[in-house]
Amino acid sequence: QVQLVESGGGLVQAGGSLRLSCAVSGSIFRINVMGWYRQAPGKQRELVAGITSGIITNYADSVRGRFTISRDNAKNTVYLQMNSLKPEDTAVYYCNVRLVGRNPPTYWGQGTQVTVSS
């Protein structure tokens, strides 16, 4: 069984910073892609940032230059450093992990709320 536990969300004023963490545990052979998605009220879930096993990163245009995704393979953890937060960043943020050799290969965290006040 694979489990993803997220932490780091909260309430912050515009211009502030937060760091999200997602720790993966359980029956892990190898982690391929790790990433963060978010879903705001009335909107579909969207990709925020992703990072491959080769540490190739991808960012949504709306967060590029402000957010940084990283991973610690020894701890099976992915992070999202969020700087210069804007009210439009308000959403529930979900960790996503794709595992090698698992069926289904994709797993989701429980979600953590990020609220940015103006």
Coordinates of C-alpha atoms in Angstrom, one line a residue:
Q1 CA 0.0 0.0 0.0
V2 CA 1.2 3.5 -1.0
Q3 CA 0.5 6.5 1.1
L4 CA 1.1 10.2 0.4
V5 CA 1.0 12.7 3.3
E6 CA 1.0 16.4 2.6
S7 CA 1.8 19.3 4.9
G8 CA 2.7 23.0 4.8
G9 CA -0.5 24.7 3.7
G10 CA -2.0 27.6 5.5
L11 CA -3.1 31.2 5.3
V12 CA -0.7 33.8 4.2
Q13 CA -0.9 37.4 3.0
A14 CA -0.1 38.4 -0.6
G15 CA 3.6 38.5 -1.2
G16 CA 4.3 35.9 1.5
S17 CA 5.8 32.4 1.2
L18 CA 4.9 28.8 2.0
R19 CA 6.6 25.5 1.5
L20 CA 4.6 22.4 0.8
S21 CA 5.9 18.9 1.5
C22 CA 4.7 15.5 0.4
A23 CA 6.2 12.3 1.9
V24 CA 5.6 9.0 0.2
S25 CA 5.7 5.7 2.1
G26 CA 4.6 2.1 1.7
S27 CA 5.3 -0.4 -1.1
I28 CA 7.6 1.7 -3.2
F29 CA 10.0 0.2 -5.7
R30 CA 11.0 3.4 -7.5
I31 CA 9.4 6.8 -7.9
N32 CA 9.3 8.2 -11.4
V33 CA 7.5 11.5 -11.8
M34 CA 6.5 13.7 -8.8
G35 CA 4.4 16.8 -9.0
W36 CA 1.9 19.2 -7.6
Y37 CA -1.6 20.0 -8.8
R38 CA -4.1 22.5 -7.5
Q39 CA -7.9 23.0 -7.7
A40 CA -9.5 26.4 -7.0
P41 CA -13.2 26.8 -6.3
G42 CA -15.2 26.4 -9.5
K43 CA -12.1 25.3 -11.5
Q44 CA -10.7 22.1 -12.7
R45 CA -7.6 20.6 -11.2
E46 CA -4.5 21.8 -13.0
L47 CA -0.8 21.0 -13.0
V48 CA 1.3 23.4 -11.0
A49 CA 4.7 21.8 -11.3
G50 CA 6.3 18.5 -12.0
I51 CA 9.7 16.9 -11.7
T52 CA 11.1 13.8 -13.3
S53 CA 13.5 11.3 -12.0
G54 CA 16.1 13.1 -14.0
I55 CA 15.1 16.4 -12.2
I56 CA 13.7 17.9 -15.3
T57 CA 11.1 20.4 -14.2
N58 CA 7.9 21.8 -15.6
Y59 CA 5.9 24.7 -14.4
A60 CA 2.5 26.3 -15.2
D61 CA 3.0 29.7 -16.7
S62 CA 1.1 31.3 -13.8
V63 CA 3.7 30.1 -11.3
R64 CA 6.9 30.1 -13.2
G65 CA 9.5 32.2 -11.5
R66 CA 7.7 32.2 -8.2
F67 CA 7.4 28.5 -7.3
T68 CA 10.2 25.9 -7.2
I69 CA 9.7 22.2 -7.1
S70 CA 12.3 19.9 -5.7
R71 CA 12.7 16.3 -4.5
D72 CA 14.7 14.4 -1.9
N73 CA 14.9 10.8 -3.2
A74 CA 16.5 9.6 0.1
K75 CA 13.4 10.7 1.9
N76 CA 10.9 10.0 -0.8
T77 CA 9.6 13.5 -0.5
V78 CA 8.7 16.3 -3.0
Y79 CA 8.5 19.9 -2.0
L80 CA 7.0 23.0 -3.5
Q81 CA 8.5 26.3 -2.4
M82 CA 6.0 29.1 -3.1
N83 CA 7.2 32.7 -3.1
S84 CA 5.5 36.0 -3.9
L85 CA 2.1 34.4 -3.4
K86 CA -1.0 36.0 -5.0
P87 CA -4.6 35.7 -4.1
E88 CA -5.2 33.8 -7.3
D89 CA -2.9 31.0 -5.9
T90 CA -5.6 30.2 -3.4
A91 CA -6.5 26.5 -3.9
V92 CA -6.3 23.0 -2.6
Y93 CA -2.9 21.7 -3.5
Y94 CA -2.5 18.0 -4.2
C95 CA 0.7 15.9 -4.4
N96 CA 0.9 13.4 -7.2
V97 CA 3.4 10.6 -7.6
R98 CA 3.9 8.0 -10.4
L99 CA 5.6 4.8 -9.3
V100 CA 7.5 2.4 -11.5
G101 CA 6.1 -1.1 -11.6
R102 CA 2.8 -0.4 -9.9
N103 CA -0.7 -0.8 -11.3
P104 CA -2.2 1.7 -11.2
P105 CA 1.0 3.7 -11.1
T106 CA -0.4 7.1 -10.0
Y107 CA -1.2 8.1 -6.4
W108 CA -2.6 11.3 -4.8
G109 CA -2.1 13.1 -1.6
Q110 CA -5.1 14.2 0.6
G111 CA -4.8 17.8 -0.4
T112 CA -3.7 20.8 1.6
Q113 CA -5.4 24.2 1.6
V114 CA -3.4 27.3 0.6
T115 CA -5.2 30.6 1.1
V116 CA -3.7 33.9 0.1
S117 CA -5.3 37.1 1.3
S118 CA -5.1 40.4 -0.5

